[in-house]
Short mmCIF file of C-alpha atoms in Angstrom, two decimals:
data_model
loop_
_atom_site.label_atom_id
_atom_site.label_comp_id
_atom_site.label_asym_id
_atom_site.label_seq_id
_atom_site.Cartn_x
_atom_site.Cartn_y
_atom_site.Cartn_z
CA MET A 14 38.17 -12.05 17.85
CA SER A 15 38.10 -9.91 20.99
CA ASN A 16 40.23 -7.66 19.23
CA VAL A 17 37.84 -7.57 16.12
CA LEU A 18 35.14 -6.57 18.46
CA LEU A 19 37.11 -4.14 20.25
CA PHE A 20 37.84 -2.63 16.84
CA ILE A 21 34.26 -2.43 15.91
CA ASN A 22 33.31 -0.97 19.25
CA ASN A 23 36.02 1.67 18.92
CA MET A 24 34.77 2.40 15.29
CA PHE A 25 31.26 2.72 16.18
CA SER A 26 31.20 3.48 20.05
CA PRO A 27 31.12 7.59 19.86
CA LYS A 28 28.34 7.74 17.42
CA TRP A 29 26.21 4.93 18.98
CA ASN A 30 26.97 6.01 22.61
CA LEU A 31 25.74 9.39 21.42
CA TRP A 32 22.74 7.86 19.66
CA ARG A 33 22.08 5.90 22.79
CA ILE A 34 22.21 8.83 25.15
CA GLY A 35 20.04 10.88 22.83
CA ARG A 36 17.55 8.14 22.71
CA ARG A 37 17.36 7.80 26.35
CA ALA A 38 16.83 11.65 26.36
CA THR A 39 13.58 11.46 24.06
CA PRO A 40 10.62 11.81 26.06
CA ASP A 41 8.20 9.06 26.38
CA LYS A 42 4.76 9.18 25.06
CA ALA A 43 3.15 10.18 28.08
CA THR A 44 5.42 12.96 28.66
CA VAL A 45 4.50 14.04 25.24
CA VAL A 46 0.72 13.76 25.79
CA ALA A 47 1.13 15.66 29.35
CA MET A 48 2.88 18.71 27.99
CA ARG A 49 0.20 18.67 25.01
CA LEU A 50 -2.69 18.58 27.57
CA GLU A 51 -1.36 21.52 29.28
CA LEU A 52 -1.24 23.50 26.34
CA GLN A 53 -4.55 22.32 25.36
CA LYS A 54 -5.96 23.29 28.94
CA ALA A 55 -4.29 26.97 28.25
CA GLY A 56 -6.14 27.08 25.00
CA TYR A 57 -3.04 27.08 22.70
CA LEU A 58 -3.67 23.91 21.07
CA PRO A 59 -6.95 22.42 19.70
CA HIS A 60 -8.55 19.79 22.12
CA ARG A 61 -7.53 16.30 21.32
CA SER A 62 -8.62 13.41 23.78
CA SER A 63 -5.83 11.79 25.79
CA TRP A 64 -6.79 8.27 24.12
CA ALA A 65 -6.62 9.82 20.49
CA LEU A 66 -3.16 11.25 21.61
CA LEU A 67 -1.96 7.88 22.82
CA HIS A 68 -3.54 5.60 20.26
CA ALA A 69 -3.38 7.82 17.26
CA ARG A 70 -0.80 5.44 16.01
CA THR A 71 -2.56 2.12 16.67
CA ALA A 72 -5.99 3.50 15.52
CA ALA A 73 -4.27 4.52 12.27
CA VAL A 74 -2.82 0.96 11.82
CA ILE A 75 -6.11 -0.66 12.34
CA SER A 76 -8.15 1.71 10.15
CA THR A 77 -5.58 0.80 7.36
CA VAL A 78 -5.69 -2.79 7.91
CA LEU A 79 -9.40 -2.53 8.08
CA ALA A 80 -9.79 -0.79 4.85
CA MET A 81 -7.52 -3.21 3.02
CA SER A 82 -9.42 -6.05 4.28
CA ILE A 83 -12.84 -4.30 2.68
CA VAL A 84 -10.87 -3.54 -0.41
CA GLY A 85 -9.78 -7.12 -0.84
CA ALA A 86 -13.17 -8.69 0.09
CA THR A 87 -15.12 -6.39 -2.28
CA GLY A 88 -12.40 -7.38 -5.05
CA THR A 89 -12.89 -11.04 -4.29
CA TYR A 90 -16.72 -10.83 -4.18
CA ALA A 91 -16.83 -8.99 -7.60
CA TYR A 92 -14.51 -11.53 -9.26
CA VAL A 93 -16.01 -14.62 -8.06
CA SER A 94 -19.68 -13.85 -7.17
CA ASP A 95 -22.22 -14.97 -9.95
CA THR A 96 -24.31 -11.89 -9.00
CA VAL A 97 -22.07 -9.42 -10.24
CA LEU A 98 -23.20 -9.11 -14.06
CA PRO A 99 -22.40 -6.49 -16.37
CA ASP A 100 -25.05 -4.04 -15.56
CA GLN A 101 -23.62 -3.85 -11.80
CA PRO A 102 -20.84 -1.47 -10.96
CA LEU A 103 -18.73 -3.78 -9.48
CA TYR A 104 -18.29 -5.68 -12.80
CA SER A 105 -15.79 -2.93 -13.89
CA VAL A 106 -13.64 -4.30 -10.60
CA ARG A 107 -13.94 -7.79 -12.11
CA GLN A 108 -12.85 -6.47 -15.30
CA GLY A 109 -9.82 -4.77 -13.71
CA ILE A 110 -8.89 -7.78 -11.92
CA GLU A 111 -8.97 -9.89 -14.97
CA ASN A 112 -6.70 -7.22 -16.52
CA VAL A 113 -4.16 -7.38 -14.13
CA GLN A 114 -4.21 -11.16 -14.19
CA ILE A 115 -3.45 -10.78 -17.97
CA ALA A 116 -0.93 -8.18 -17.41
CA LEU A 117 1.12 -10.35 -14.87
CA ALA A 118 0.73 -13.47 -17.07
CA VAL A 119 4.27 -14.26 -18.05
CA THR A 120 4.41 -17.08 -20.40
CA ALA A 121 1.84 -17.31 -23.62
CA GLU A 122 0.58 -20.34 -22.26
CA GLN A 123 -0.50 -18.53 -18.94
CA LYS A 124 -1.92 -15.73 -21.12
CA ALA A 125 -3.96 -18.34 -23.43
CA ARG A 126 -5.44 -19.98 -20.38
CA LEU A 127 -6.55 -16.65 -19.11
CA HIS A 128 -7.77 -15.63 -22.57
CA GLN A 129 -9.81 -19.05 -22.43
CA GLN A 130 -11.28 -18.58 -18.99
CA GLN A 131 -12.39 -15.02 -19.73
CA ILE A 132 -14.21 -16.26 -23.07
CA LEU A 133 -15.87 -19.00 -20.88
CA ARG A 134 -16.74 -16.23 -18.26
CA ARG A 135 -18.14 -14.04 -20.55
CA MET A 136 -20.50 -16.76 -22.11
CA HIS A 137 -21.58 -17.76 -18.50
CA GLU A 138 -22.40 -14.27 -17.58
CA ALA A 139 -24.19 -13.62 -21.06
CA ALA A 140 -26.34 -16.91 -20.32
CA LEU A 141 -27.18 -15.55 -16.60
CA MET A 142 -28.32 -12.24 -18.02
CA GLN A 143 -30.58 -14.01 -20.43
CA LYS A 144 -31.70 -16.50 -17.85
CA GLN A 145 -32.54 -13.67 -15.26
CA LYS A 146 -34.21 -11.60 -18.37
CA ARG A 147 -31.92 -8.54 -17.50
CA VAL A 148 -30.99 -6.07 -20.18
CA ILE A 149 -27.73 -4.49 -20.09
CA PRO A 150 -27.94 -1.14 -19.78
CA PRO A 151 -26.06 0.98 -22.57
CA GLN A 152 -23.09 2.31 -20.60
CA HIS A 153 -22.32 -1.33 -19.49
CA ALA A 154 -23.02 -2.81 -22.83
CA GLN A 155 -20.18 -1.31 -24.84
CA THR A 156 -18.03 -2.28 -21.95
CA PHE A 157 -19.15 -5.85 -22.15
CA LEU A 158 -19.09 -6.21 -25.67
CA ASN A 159 -15.56 -4.60 -25.83
CA ALA A 160 -14.32 -7.35 -23.33
CA LEU A 161 -16.12 -10.16 -25.26
CA ARG A 162 -14.53 -8.88 -28.53
CA GLU A 163 -11.02 -8.44 -26.63
CA VAL A 164 -11.12 -12.07 -25.51
CA GLU A 165 -12.87 -13.57 -28.70
CA THR A 166 -10.33 -12.01 -31.14
CA ALA A 167 -7.37 -13.17 -29.18
CA SER A 168 -6.41 -16.58 -30.73
CA THR A 169 -5.59 -19.04 -27.70
CA THR A 170 -3.41 -22.01 -27.32
CA VAL A 171 -3.26 -24.14 -24.38
CA VAL A 172 -0.81 -26.77 -23.99
CA MET A 173 -2.08 -29.86 -22.21
CA THR A 174 -0.06 -32.18 -19.84
CA ASP A 175 -2.90 -34.41 -18.40
CA PRO A 176 -4.45 -36.95 -21.08
CA MET A 177 -8.34 -37.35 -20.91
CA THR A 178 -9.28 -41.02 -20.35
CA ARG A 179 -11.69 -42.76 -22.73
CA GLU A 180 -14.40 -42.93 -20.17
CA GLU A 181 -14.21 -39.14 -19.68
CA ARG A 182 -14.28 -38.63 -23.42
CA GLN A 183 -17.65 -40.60 -23.75
CA ALA A 184 -18.89 -38.79 -21.04
CA LEU A 185 -18.42 -35.49 -22.34
CA ARG A 186 -19.59 -36.72 -25.72
CA ALA A 187 -23.21 -37.83 -24.08
CA GLN A 188 -23.22 -34.59 -21.97
CA LEU A 189 -22.70 -32.38 -25.36
CA ARG A 190 -25.16 -34.34 -27.18
CA ALA A 191 -27.82 -34.07 -24.61
CA GLN A 192 -27.38 -30.43 -24.31
CA LEU A 193 -27.58 -29.85 -28.13
CA ARG A 194 -30.70 -31.92 -28.32
CA VAL A 195 -32.42 -29.63 -25.38
CA GLU A 196 -31.08 -26.39 -26.82
CA ARG A 197 -32.50 -27.31 -30.46
CA ALA A 198 -35.42 -28.46 -29.20
CA GLN A 199 -35.98 -25.06 -27.24
CA LYS A 200 -35.01 -23.15 -30.33
CA TYR A 201 -37.74 -24.85 -32.36
CA ALA A 202 -40.11 -24.87 -29.86
CA ALA A 203 -39.81 -21.10 -29.88
CA GLN A 204 -40.17 -20.97 -33.58
CA LEU A 205 -43.27 -23.22 -33.56
CA LYS A 206 -45.03 -20.37 -31.59
CA VAL A 207 -44.63 -17.99 -34.07
CA ARG A 208 -44.58 -20.17 -37.49
CA ALA A 209 -47.87 -21.65 -39.02
CA ALA A 210 -49.08 -24.81 -38.62
CA ALA A 211 -48.05 -25.99 -41.81
CA ASP A 212 -44.41 -25.61 -40.99
CA ALA A 213 -44.68 -27.94 -38.07
CA SER A 214 -44.09 -30.98 -40.01
CA SER A 215 -41.00 -29.56 -41.34
CA THR A 216 -39.63 -28.78 -37.91
CA GLU A 217 -40.44 -32.37 -36.51
CA GLN A 218 -38.11 -33.53 -39.28
CA ASP A 219 -35.31 -31.25 -38.43
CA LEU A 220 -35.80 -32.30 -34.66
CA ASN A 221 -35.08 -35.95 -35.83
CA ASP A 222 -31.96 -34.97 -37.56
CA ASP A 223 -28.58 -36.48 -36.86
CA ASP A 224 -27.35 -35.13 -33.72
CA ARG A 225 -24.15 -34.52 -34.94
CA SER A 226 -25.18 -31.87 -37.65
CA VAL A 227 -24.29 -28.47 -36.32
CA ASN A 228 -26.24 -25.33 -37.47
CA ASP A 229 -23.59 -22.88 -38.29
CA ASP A 230 -25.92 -19.90 -38.92
CA GLY A 231 -25.12 -18.38 -35.50
CA GLN A 232 -26.27 -14.78 -36.34
CA GLY A 233 -30.20 -15.54 -36.31
CA GLU A 234 -30.03 -17.26 -32.82
CA THR A 235 -32.71 -15.77 -30.48
CA ALA A 236 -32.39 -16.05 -26.34
CA ALA A 237 -34.13 -19.30 -26.70
CA GLY A 238 -31.05 -21.02 -28.44
CA VAL A 239 -28.89 -19.66 -25.72
CA THR A 240 -30.27 -20.84 -22.56
CA ALA A 241 -29.86 -24.41 -21.24
CA SER A 242 -29.75 -26.09 -17.84
CA SER A 243 -27.07 -28.44 -17.84
CA THR A 244 -23.59 -28.43 -16.85
CA ILE A 245 -21.04 -29.30 -19.01
CA SER A 246 -17.46 -30.47 -17.94
CA VAL A 247 -14.92 -29.18 -20.50
CA PRO A 248 -11.63 -30.35 -20.30
CA SER A 249 -9.09 -27.88 -21.04
CA SER A 250 -7.54 -29.73 -23.56
CA ILE A 251 -10.04 -28.05 -25.80
CA VAL A 252 -8.05 -25.50 -27.53
CA VAL A 253 -10.33 -22.20 -27.87
CA SER A 254 -9.34 -20.32 -30.88
CA SER A 255 -11.64 -17.50 -31.60
CA THR A 256 -12.07 -15.66 -34.83
CA ALA A 257 -12.98 -11.96 -35.03
CA SER A 258 -16.80 -11.53 -35.09
CA THR A 259 -19.04 -8.88 -36.38
CA TYR A 260 -21.02 -7.66 -33.77
CA ASP A 261 -23.72 -5.28 -33.73
CA ASP A 262 -22.86 -3.34 -30.82
CA HIS A 263 -26.41 -2.32 -29.96
CA ASP A 264 -27.79 -5.90 -29.98
CA GLU A 265 -26.33 -7.91 -26.89
CA THR A 266 -28.07 -10.61 -27.40
CA SER A 267 -26.97 -11.30 -30.93
CA ALA A 268 -23.52 -10.48 -29.97
CA ALA A 269 -23.44 -12.88 -27.38
CA SER A 270 -24.83 -15.88 -29.17
CA SER A 271 -22.83 -15.15 -32.46
CA SER A 272 -19.69 -15.82 -30.90
CA HIS A 273 -17.94 -18.00 -33.55
CA VAL A 274 -15.92 -19.95 -30.75
CA GLU A 275 -14.30 -23.04 -32.34
CA ALA A 276 -12.74 -25.39 -30.32
CA ARG A 277 -10.57 -28.56 -31.07
CA ILE A 278 -10.15 -31.36 -28.76
CA HIS A 279 -6.54 -32.62 -28.44
CA ARG A 280 -7.10 -36.09 -28.12
CA ALA A 281 -3.43 -36.91 -27.19
CA THR A 282 -3.10 -34.47 -24.42
CA GLY A 283 -5.30 -33.48 -21.62
CA GLY A 284 -4.99 -31.07 -18.82
CA THR A 285 -6.54 -29.02 -16.20
CA ARG A 286 -10.27 -29.44 -16.32
CA LEU A 287 -12.65 -26.40 -16.68
CA ARG A 288 -16.09 -26.79 -15.43
CA LEU A 289 -18.63 -24.52 -17.56
CA HIS A 290 -21.30 -23.87 -15.67
CA GLY A 291 -24.61 -22.48 -17.04
CA SER A 292 -24.70 -22.99 -20.99
CA MET A 293 -23.30 -22.10 -24.18
CA THR A 294 -24.81 -21.31 -27.55
CA THR A 295 -26.15 -23.66 -29.85
CA THR A 296 -23.52 -23.03 -32.14
CA THR A 297 -20.80 -23.45 -29.66
CA THR A 298 -22.05 -26.68 -28.45
CA GLY A 299 -22.61 -28.07 -31.73
CA ARG A 300 -19.27 -27.05 -32.76
CA LEU A 301 -17.62 -28.82 -29.68
CA LEU A 302 -19.63 -31.61 -30.37
CA ASN A 303 -18.62 -31.78 -34.16
CA LEU A 304 -15.18 -31.19 -33.47
CA PHE A 305 -14.83 -33.78 -30.68
CA ASP A 306 -16.11 -36.38 -32.81
CA LYS A 307 -13.82 -35.68 -35.79
CA MET B 1 1.63 33.02 10.66
CA ASP B 2 -1.64 31.74 11.04
CA LYS B 3 -2.12 30.20 14.60
CA ARG B 4 -4.23 27.21 12.98
CA HIS B 5 -0.76 25.88 11.89
CA PHE B 6 0.65 25.98 15.32
CA GLU B 7 -0.53 22.51 16.09
CA ARG B 8 1.76 20.84 13.35
CA PHE B 9 4.51 23.33 14.08
CA TYR B 10 4.28 22.10 17.69
CA ASN B 11 4.12 18.41 16.79
CA LEU B 12 7.08 18.57 14.30
CA TYR B 13 9.67 20.30 17.08
CA VAL B 14 8.23 19.24 20.44
CA THR B 15 10.50 16.36 20.83
CA ARG B 16 13.63 18.09 19.67
CA ILE B 17 13.04 20.94 21.81
CA TYR B 18 12.66 18.82 24.54
CA LYS B 19 15.99 17.26 24.08
CA PHE B 20 17.59 20.45 23.61
CA VAL B 21 16.51 21.65 26.88
CA TYR B 22 17.00 18.14 28.56
CA PHE B 23 20.60 18.16 27.89
CA ARG B 24 20.94 21.87 29.26
CA VAL B 25 19.36 21.26 32.47
CA GLY B 26 21.53 18.22 33.32
CA GLY B 27 19.11 15.85 32.29
CA ASN B 28 16.27 16.88 34.78
CA LYS B 29 13.09 15.38 32.93
CA ALA B 30 10.39 17.70 34.95
CA LEU B 31 12.50 20.78 34.47
CA ALA B 32 12.79 19.89 30.73
CA GLN B 33 9.15 19.18 30.51
CA ASP B 34 8.32 22.55 32.13
CA LEU B 35 10.87 24.54 30.26
CA THR B 36 9.84 23.36 26.76
CA GLN B 37 6.04 24.15 27.73
CA ASP B 38 7.29 27.38 28.34
CA VAL B 39 9.19 27.71 25.07
CA PHE B 40 6.04 26.51 23.10
CA LEU B 41 3.66 29.14 25.07
CA LYS B 42 6.21 31.86 24.05
CA ALA B 43 6.00 30.50 20.30
CA PHE B 44 2.48 30.48 20.35
CA GLU B 45 2.35 34.06 21.76
CA ALA B 46 4.89 35.20 18.92
CA PHE B 47 3.31 33.03 16.18
CA ASP B 48 1.37 35.76 14.45
CA ARG B 49 4.87 37.55 14.15
CA TYR B 50 6.37 34.71 12.70
CA ASP B 51 7.99 35.39 8.96
CA PRO B 52 7.78 32.39 7.17
CA THR B 53 10.53 33.15 4.95
CA VAL B 54 12.70 32.67 7.87
CA SER B 55 13.52 28.98 8.99
CA GLN B 56 11.22 27.46 11.61
CA VAL B 57 14.25 25.68 12.88
CA SER B 58 16.30 28.75 13.58
CA TRP B 59 13.07 30.35 14.98
CA ILE B 60 12.28 27.87 17.57
CA TYR B 61 15.77 27.17 18.52
CA THR B 62 16.44 31.08 19.15
CA ILE B 63 13.15 31.10 21.42
CA ALA B 64 14.42 27.85 23.19
CA ARG B 65 17.97 29.30 23.65
CA ASN B 66 16.81 32.42 24.94
CA HIS B 67 14.59 30.93 27.31
CA LEU B 68 17.29 28.96 28.58
CA VAL B 69 19.51 31.65 29.38
CA ASN B 70 16.57 33.53 30.96
CA HIS B 71 16.03 30.49 33.32
CA HIS B 72 19.57 30.33 34.02
CA ALA B 73 19.94 33.82 34.74
CA LYS B 74 17.12 33.44 37.41
CA THR B 75 18.68 30.53 38.88
CA ARG B 76 22.37 31.74 39.14
CA PRO B 77 23.57 34.92 40.07
CA SER B 78 25.06 35.68 36.63
CA VAL B 79 25.32 33.84 33.48
CA ASP B 80 26.97 33.96 30.18
CA LEU B 81 25.57 32.49 26.92
CA GLU B 82 28.90 30.41 26.45
CA ASP B 83 28.04 28.84 29.83
CA ILE B 84 24.79 27.62 28.74
CA GLU B 85 26.11 26.27 25.71
CA GLY B 86 28.56 24.22 27.31
CA THR B 87 26.46 23.10 30.23
CA LEU B 88 26.14 19.47 28.91
CA LEU B 89 27.80 18.19 32.01
CA ALA B 90 26.53 20.62 34.57
CA SER B 91 23.31 19.63 36.12
CA GLU B 92 21.49 22.12 38.37
CA ASP B 93 21.93 19.21 41.24
CA GLY B 94 24.99 18.20 40.09
CA ARG B 95 24.50 14.92 38.46
CA GLU B 96 24.06 13.94 35.04
CA HIS B 97 21.03 11.74 34.67
CA TYR B 98 22.10 10.78 31.10
CA ALA B 99 25.10 9.49 31.59
CA ARG B 100 24.66 6.35 33.18
CA ARG B 101 27.87 4.25 31.86
CA HIS B 102 31.64 5.04 32.23
CA ASP B 103 32.25 5.34 28.51
CA GLU B 104 29.10 7.21 28.08
CA ARG B 105 30.48 9.56 30.88
CA ALA B 106 33.76 9.73 29.06
CA LEU B 107 32.25 10.52 25.82
CA ILE B 108 30.60 13.49 27.46
CA GLU B 109 33.69 14.87 28.81
CA ALA B 110 35.18 14.57 25.57
CA ILE B 111 32.52 16.22 23.85
CA GLY B 112 33.39 19.32 26.26
CA LYS B 113 37.13 19.16 25.10
CA LEU B 114 35.89 19.78 21.44
CA PRO B 115 36.09 23.07 19.91
CA GLU B 116 33.00 25.05 20.34
CA GLU B 117 31.60 24.77 16.99
CA ASP B 118 32.22 21.09 16.76
CA ALA B 119 30.73 20.05 20.51
CA ARG B 120 27.67 22.34 19.36
CA LEU B 121 27.24 20.27 16.11
CA VAL B 122 27.76 16.89 17.44
CA LYS B 123 25.29 17.61 20.40
CA MET B 124 22.68 18.92 18.08
CA LYS B 125 23.18 16.40 15.37
CA TYR B 126 23.58 13.09 17.61
CA LEU B 127 22.12 13.73 20.86
CA GLU B 128 19.24 15.74 19.91
CA GLY B 129 18.48 14.64 16.59
CA TRP B 130 18.37 17.43 14.34
CA SER B 131 19.00 16.68 10.49
CA PHE B 132 21.87 18.39 8.77
CA GLU B 133 19.12 20.53 6.56
CA ASP B 134 17.64 21.82 9.98
CA LEU B 135 21.00 22.79 11.14
CA GLU B 136 21.79 24.73 8.03
CA SER B 137 19.94 27.87 9.19
CA VAL B 138 20.80 27.34 12.73
CA LEU B 139 24.83 27.07 12.18
CA GLU B 140 24.58 29.28 8.97
CA LYS B 141 26.42 26.42 7.00
CA THR B 142 25.68 24.09 4.10
CA SER B 143 24.54 20.80 4.98
CA GLY B 144 27.54 19.37 2.79
CA ALA B 145 29.92 21.48 5.13
CA LEU B 146 28.26 20.39 8.15
CA ARG B 147 28.65 16.63 7.20
CA VAL B 148 32.24 17.21 6.82
CA GLN B 149 32.56 19.00 9.98
CA ALA B 150 30.83 16.28 11.93
CA SER B 151 32.77 13.56 10.40
CA ARG B 152 36.09 15.20 11.66
CA ALA B 153 34.41 15.85 14.93
CA LEU B 154 33.71 12.28 15.46
CA LYS B 155 37.35 11.50 14.89
CA LYS B 156 38.39 14.07 17.51
CA LEU B 157 36.05 12.13 19.81
CA LYS B 158 37.55 9.16 19.13
CA LYS B 159 40.93 10.31 19.58
CA CYS B 160 40.02 12.19 22.60
CA MET B 161 38.48 9.12 24.20
CA LYS B 162 41.49 6.99 23.52
CA ASP B 163 43.89 9.59 24.92
CA PRO B 164 42.06 11.88 27.29
CA TYR B 165 45.07 14.28 27.27
CA ALA B 166 45.49 14.58 23.54
CA SER B 167 45.11 18.24 22.17
CA VAL B 168 41.89 18.12 19.83
CA GLY B 169 41.67 22.07 19.38
CA GLU B 170 41.63 24.04 16.16
#
């Protein structure tokens, strides 16, 4: 062992010792600063405070960490906050993060799950915009519509592992029915305002229709048909498969509400629970319920 | 060259010039500090006349070496450039502050036994921290040739340290 150490020592000693002597000869920071201050006094170098000279590296590290923290915090805020909507500059940050997420997803299942989340987020954003009576600016409308089209044209499949219990299915069915009732009531209430009194009786009859019947005509829905107040817990066992829709790029309300999102519930398997805050379109809610009850 | 660029030039070379001077004044830190300042004062005054096509390393090295020659000429009755180049062990007060350990002292002595060019290369490369690219213009050789020369010089050093009486000349 000692021979090995001696061999290593002999092999590296000249270079190592030279390096060690050279390092010892390196001027310390105080010496460098002192030399520089002398030249500064004589006017040969621009003025820098001794604090800046001594702590320049520390200041650079702190400012870098600070800048990274600000960027991280901004990204997090843009991604999670409900106040970041398509008419705001930070929305592009959110889209960027989502694109990176999808790009980083390895398996088809991960990509599908992310697409599913994106669909739900777009719908949620549309609902929030309408709830707050905000108009999407043209420059953001196109971006928003593109994002919506992109995620909706992607066919997604999510493989589930966690089965849904009977109680949970019943609760979900009840929630969906309640929501559909509210949405349809709101829709017809809005129609009542503009229709003649003679049409009121036919509207009343429609309201008494079977809750399971679904209005498949999504093209004509208005803002009243989109808003809802309840929160629905949607298990991720719902496989959201989207079909390409024909959008009117200049009518974001129509585009948001006409999303033909079809959902199928896999009874045999369940999975991670997705909570959809806000609302879904009447068409979507009806389709969910209809498919769920099949 | 514009004097506004002098600060960058100073920051780039101050440490290496300090070490260059340090090893030629016997490891006297205060003296090395004073002489380094003098070197850069001269460099600043001549900075307007500096030709950017000439290597900066070669230019500042020449100023530092000439300044050291002048310094030793003042402190000694007569001085030769060869003496300055070989003053690694000779300090003004007779002590070597930088060779604390026995093996380090042996190493410094071994460097003194190397051929002049090898010793100069080893000192500048491994003690003072110049890169091979920097030394291209100073020693007027390609970096590849310098690498080969440095490798051979290190082997000679090992040999010399093993056997102090071995011949390592050309």
